[in-house]
Coordinates of C-alpha atoms and ligand atoms in Angstrom, one line a residue:
M1 CA 87.0 130.1 101.4
T2 CA 86.3 129.6 105.0
D3 CA 83.2 128.7 106.9
D4 CA 84.4 129.5 110.4
V5 CA 83.6 133.3 110.4
S6 CA 80.5 134.3 112.2
L7 CA 79.3 137.3 114.0
A8 CA 78.1 134.9 116.7
D9 CA 81.7 134.5 117.7
P10 CA 82.4 136.9 120.6
H11 CA 85.7 137.8 119.1
T12 CA 84.2 138.8 115.7
V13 CA 83.0 142.3 115.4
P14 CA 81.6 144.5 112.5
T15 CA 83.9 147.1 111.0
R16 CA 83.4 150.4 109.3
F17 CA 86.0 150.9 106.6
W18 CA 84.9 148.9 103.5
H19 CA 82.6 149.4 100.5
R20 CA 80.8 147.3 98.0
L21 CA 82.0 146.9 94.4
D22 CA 79.9 146.6 91.3
D23 CA 81.0 143.0 90.8
R24 CA 79.3 142.1 94.2
R25 CA 82.6 141.7 96.0
V26 CA 83.2 143.8 99.1
Q27 CA 86.5 145.8 99.4
C28 CA 88.3 146.3 102.7
D29 CA 89.6 149.9 102.9
V30 CA 91.8 149.5 105.9
C31 CA 95.2 149.1 104.2
P32 CA 96.8 149.3 100.8
R33 CA 96.1 145.6 100.1
A34 CA 92.5 146.6 99.3
C35 CA 91.3 143.0 99.6
R36 CA 88.2 142.4 97.5
L37 CA 86.3 139.6 99.1
H38 CA 83.4 137.2 98.4
E39 CA 81.2 136.0 101.2
G40 CA 83.3 133.8 103.6
Q41 CA 86.7 134.8 102.3
R42 CA 89.4 136.2 104.5
G43 CA 91.8 139.1 103.6
L44 CA 95.5 138.7 103.3
C45 CA 95.9 139.6 106.9
F46 CA 93.7 136.6 107.8
V47 CA 92.0 138.4 110.7
R48 CA 89.6 140.4 108.6
A49 CA 87.0 138.6 106.6
R50 CA 83.6 138.9 104.9
A51 CA 80.7 137.6 106.8
D52 CA 77.0 138.5 106.7
D53 CA 77.8 140.6 103.6
R54 CA 80.2 142.9 105.4
I55 CA 83.9 143.1 106.5
V56 CA 84.4 141.9 110.1
L57 CA 87.4 141.6 112.4
T58 CA 87.8 138.1 113.9
S59 CA 90.5 138.8 116.5
Y60 CA 88.9 141.4 118.8
G61 CA 90.1 140.7 122.3
R62 CA 92.6 138.0 121.2
S63 CA 96.1 139.0 121.8
S64 CA 99.5 137.4 121.9
G65 CA 103.2 137.9 122.7
F66 CA 102.7 139.9 125.9
C67 CA 106.1 141.2 127.0
V68 CA 107.5 144.1 129.1
D69 CA 110.2 145.9 127.1
P70 CA 112.3 149.0 127.6
V71 CA 110.6 151.6 125.5
E72 CA 114.0 152.2 123.7
K73 CA 113.2 148.9 121.8
K74 CA 110.5 150.8 119.9
P75 CA 111.2 153.0 116.9
L76 CA 110.6 156.2 118.8
N77 CA 112.7 159.2 119.6
H78 CA 112.8 160.3 123.2
F79 CA 109.4 159.0 124.1
L80 CA 109.1 158.5 127.9
P81 CA 112.8 157.6 128.0
G82 CA 113.8 155.0 130.6
S83 CA 110.3 153.7 131.0
A84 CA 108.8 150.2 130.5
V85 CA 106.3 149.4 127.8
L86 CA 103.9 146.5 127.6
S87 CA 104.0 145.0 124.1
F88 CA 101.5 142.8 122.4
G89 CA 100.2 141.9 119.0
T90 CA 97.6 139.6 117.5
A91 CA 97.5 136.8 115.0
G92 CA 97.7 137.8 111.3
C93 CA 99.4 140.6 109.4
N94 CA 98.9 142.4 106.1
L95 CA 102.6 142.0 105.3
A96 CA 104.4 138.9 104.1
C97 CA 108.0 139.7 104.8
K98 CA 110.2 136.6 104.4
F99 CA 112.5 137.8 107.2
C100 CA 109.7 138.4 109.7
Q101 CA 111.0 137.7 113.3
N102 CA 107.5 137.3 114.5
W103 CA 106.2 134.9 111.8
D104 CA 104.7 132.5 114.4
I105 CA 102.4 135.4 115.4
S106 CA 102.0 137.3 112.2
K107 CA 101.3 134.3 110.1
S108 CA 99.5 132.2 112.7
R109 CA 96.2 130.5 111.7
E110 CA 95.9 129.0 115.2
F111 CA 94.0 131.7 117.0
D112 CA 92.8 129.5 119.8
T113 CA 96.1 128.0 120.8
L114 CA 98.2 131.1 120.3
A115 CA 96.1 133.9 121.6
D116 CA 95.1 134.9 125.1
Q117 CA 91.8 136.5 125.7
A118 CA 92.3 140.0 127.0
T119 CA 89.8 142.8 127.1
P120 CA 91.0 146.4 126.7
E121 CA 90.4 147.0 130.4
V122 CA 92.4 143.9 131.4
I123 CA 95.4 145.1 129.3
A124 CA 95.3 148.6 130.7
Q125 CA 95.2 147.2 134.3
A126 CA 98.0 144.8 133.5
A127 CA 100.2 147.6 132.2
R128 CA 99.5 149.6 135.4
R129 CA 100.2 146.6 137.6
L130 CA 103.5 145.9 135.7
G131 CA 104.7 149.5 136.1
C132 CA 104.5 150.2 132.3
A133 CA 104.1 153.8 131.2
S134 CA 102.8 152.8 127.8
V135 CA 101.3 149.9 125.8
A136 CA 102.6 149.1 122.3
F137 CA 100.7 147.5 119.6
T138 CA 103.5 145.6 117.8
Y139 CA 104.7 142.4 116.3
N140 CA 102.2 142.7 113.5
D141 CA 100.7 145.8 111.8
P142 CA 98.1 147.0 114.2
V143 CA 96.0 148.7 111.5
I144 CA 94.5 145.2 110.8
F145 CA 93.0 145.1 114.4
H146 CA 92.6 148.8 114.9
E147 CA 89.0 148.5 116.4
Y148 CA 90.6 146.5 119.2
A149 CA 93.6 148.7 119.5
I150 CA 91.5 151.9 119.7
D151 CA 89.5 150.4 122.5
V152 CA 92.7 149.4 124.3
A153 CA 94.1 152.9 123.8
A154 CA 90.9 154.4 125.3
A155 CA 91.1 152.1 128.3
C156 CA 94.8 152.9 128.8
H157 CA 94.0 156.6 128.6
E158 CA 91.6 156.2 131.5
H159 CA 94.6 154.9 133.6
G160 CA 97.0 157.5 132.4
I161 CA 98.9 155.1 130.3
R162 CA 100.1 156.1 126.8
T163 CA 99.8 153.9 123.7
V164 CA 102.2 153.3 120.8
A165 CA 101.3 151.8 117.4
V166 CA 104.2 150.3 115.5
T167 CA 102.8 150.3 112.0
A168 CA 104.0 149.3 108.6
G169 CA 104.7 151.8 105.9
E170 CA 101.6 152.7 103.8
I171 CA 103.0 153.5 100.4
S172 CA 101.3 152.3 97.4
E173 CA 101.2 152.9 93.6
G174 CA 100.5 156.5 92.7
D175 CA 101.6 158.0 96.0
V176 CA 104.0 160.9 96.2
V177 CA 106.2 160.7 99.3
V178 CA 107.2 164.1 100.7
I179 CA 110.1 164.3 103.1
R180 CA 110.9 167.8 104.4
N181 CA 113.2 169.4 107.0
E182 CA 116.1 167.4 105.6
G183 CA 117.7 170.3 103.8
P184 CA 121.0 171.9 104.9
A185 CA 119.2 174.3 107.3
G186 CA 116.2 172.2 108.2
G187 CA 118.0 168.9 108.7
P188 CA 120.5 170.2 109.2
G189 CA 123.4 168.5 107.7
M190 CA 122.1 166.8 104.6
R191 CA 121.6 163.3 105.9
E192 CA 121.9 160.4 103.5
M193 CA 118.6 159.8 101.7
L194 CA 119.7 156.7 99.8
A195 CA 118.1 154.3 102.3
V196 CA 114.7 155.9 101.6
T197 CA 115.0 155.8 97.9
A198 CA 116.4 152.2 98.0
A199 CA 113.4 151.2 100.2
I200 CA 110.9 152.6 97.6
V201 CA 112.7 150.9 94.7
G202 CA 113.2 147.7 96.7
E203 CA 109.4 147.5 97.2
G204 CA 109.0 147.5 93.4
L205 CA 107.6 151.0 93.5
G206 CA 110.4 152.8 91.7
E207 CA 108.2 153.3 88.6
S208 CA 104.9 154.2 90.4
V209 CA 105.9 156.2 93.5
A210 CA 107.6 159.6 93.4
L211 CA 109.6 161.2 96.2
L212 CA 109.9 164.9 96.8
T213 CA 112.3 166.3 99.4
D214 CA 114.1 169.4 100.4
G215 CA 117.0 167.1 101.3
R216 CA 119.9 166.1 99.1
F217 CA 120.7 163.1 97.0
S218 CA 124.0 161.7 96.2
G219 CA 124.8 160.3 92.8
A220 CA 123.6 156.8 93.6
T221 CA 119.9 157.6 93.8
H222 CA 117.6 156.4 91.0
G223 CA 113.9 156.3 90.5
F224 CA 111.2 159.0 90.3
M225 CA 112.8 161.3 92.8
A226 CA 113.2 165.1 93.1
A227 CA 115.4 166.6 95.8
H228 CA 117.0 170.0 96.6
I229 CA 113.5 171.5 96.6
A230 CA 114.0 175.2 97.5
P231 CA 113.3 177.1 99.5
E232 CA 113.4 174.3 102.0
A233 CA 110.5 173.9 104.5
V234 CA 112.3 175.6 107.3
R235 CA 112.8 178.7 105.2
G236 CA 109.1 179.0 104.3
G237 CA 109.1 177.0 101.1
A238 CA 105.9 175.7 99.7
I239 CA 106.9 172.1 100.6
A240 CA 106.0 173.1 104.2
A241 CA 102.4 173.5 103.3
V242 CA 101.8 170.0 102.0
R243 CA 99.7 167.6 104.2
D244 CA 98.7 164.0 104.0
G245 CA 96.1 163.5 101.3
D246 CA 97.0 166.5 99.1
A247 CA 97.0 165.8 95.4
I248 CA 100.4 166.5 93.8
T249 CA 101.0 166.6 90.1
I250 CA 104.5 166.2 88.6
D251 CA 104.7 167.2 85.0
V252 CA 108.1 166.3 83.8
D253 CA 107.6 167.7 80.2
S254 CA 106.7 171.2 81.4
R255 CA 109.0 171.0 84.4
R256 CA 106.3 171.7 87.0
I257 CA 105.4 170.3 90.4
D258 CA 101.9 171.5 91.6
V259 CA 99.9 170.8 94.6
D260 CA 96.1 171.0 94.3
L261 CA 95.7 173.9 96.7
D262 CA 94.7 177.5 96.2
G263 CA 97.1 180.3 97.1
D264 CA 95.1 181.3 100.2
E265 CA 95.2 177.8 101.6
I266 CA 98.9 177.6 101.0
A267 CA 99.5 180.9 102.7
E268 CA 97.3 179.9 105.7
R269 CA 99.2 176.6 106.1
L270 CA 102.6 178.2 105.8
A271 CA 101.6 180.8 108.5
A272 CA 100.6 177.9 110.8
Y273 CA 103.6 175.7 110.1
E274 CA 106.1 175.1 112.9
P275 CA 109.3 173.4 111.9
P276 CA 110.9 171.0 114.4
P277 CA 113.2 172.7 116.9
A278 CA 116.7 173.6 115.6
P279 CA 119.9 172.6 117.3
E280 CA 121.0 175.6 119.5
R281 CA 124.7 174.8 119.8
G282 CA 127.5 173.0 118.1
V283 CA 128.5 172.4 114.6
L284 CA 125.0 171.7 113.3
A285 CA 123.7 174.9 114.6
K286 CA 126.6 176.8 113.0
Y287 CA 126.1 175.0 109.8
A288 CA 122.3 175.6 109.7
A289 CA 122.9 179.3 110.4
L290 CA 125.5 179.7 107.6
V291 CA 124.0 177.6 104.8
G292 CA 121.9 179.1 102.1
S293 CA 119.1 178.0 99.8
A294 CA 120.1 175.9 96.8
S295 CA 118.1 178.3 94.6
E296 CA 120.5 181.1 95.6
G297 CA 123.8 179.4 94.9
A298 CA 126.7 179.4 97.3
L299 CA 126.3 181.8 100.3
T300 CA 128.7 182.5 103.1
D301 CA 126.8 184.9 105.3
P302 CA 124.6 183.8 108.2
Q303 CA 120.9 183.3 107.1
P304 CA 118.1 184.8 109.1
A305 CA 115.3 182.3 109.0
R306 CA 116.7 179.7 111.3
A307 CA 119.3 179.3 114.0
P308 CA 120.3 183.0 113.9
A309 CA 123.7 183.7 115.4
P310 CA 123.3 184.7 119.0
A311 CA 124.7 188.0 120.3
G312 CA 128.4 187.6 120.7
G313 CA 128.9 185.3 117.7
L314 CA 128.0 181.9 116.4
P315 CA 127.8 178.9 118.7
V316 CA 130.9 176.8 118.8
Ligands
LIG1 S1 93.3 145.0 106.5 FE1 93.4 142.8 105.9 S2 91.5 142.5 104.7 FE2 91.8 144.7 104.9 S3 92.8 145.3 103.0 FE3 94.4 145.0 104.6 S4 95.0 142.8 104.3 FE4 93.1 143.1 103.2

């Protein structure tokens, strides 16, 4: 219990994503931790708490760890390459990783000594003054302070500065993870999937989270995983129609995988689906053009749906 949370504090603001439970607790719905709090209690992230019978954020406008980084430090692919990014985080985190490099921020309980006061507008102006093309919410999972982050993003937008959120994974029991465009034509090249499956199993979710992919597994994979789904997404397979939040049912006994969508919705989504751009030259382009669907066995002729051979022959 804590008695230091009050909406009278200028850094404490009401939040939207929570609901009441029958047992009179209040559940925070921001992240998979789903903290169920009595009055005065803080969530695992420490910065969200129950006060005045609602969930509040206690770190609005309190930030820490300001640093100008090359954007290449962020886990992004070709995002404003060569530019500088202004990084910051806040106290608290919804994770408890033993190897955390930012534990002095993410596990801090010392808001006042650690955090600087910075309004969204102050951060946006600082980024512009420092020549940063973007601002990154990082060091801890920004979903826990998203009310603040959203306002910072809006202020940055006014100054033509982009924002980046370095979030934690959000996979919890009962989820079905879908990874597509990792098949021989869509990848292309059948990248190793073991790191993904190992991460799921390593989180202790091997029995309660399933993985579906049009990519390939090697023999070392274990857990509730199904790969080689065909046709793969880039060839118009149904896996391309799946979106976040869809309900997927895997019935092992009847050997079926179903998504809770009607045929018209699937057709509409497939018609609107745009796969990521294919390589146009080199060995991967050649491979993607030649390879066939796993459902059709071994093929040796060029396939029409992706990376067709240009006039004059295949790229070399
Ligand atoms: S954001 Fe914080 S309070 Fe909310 S569920 Fe996650 S850890 Fe708990």
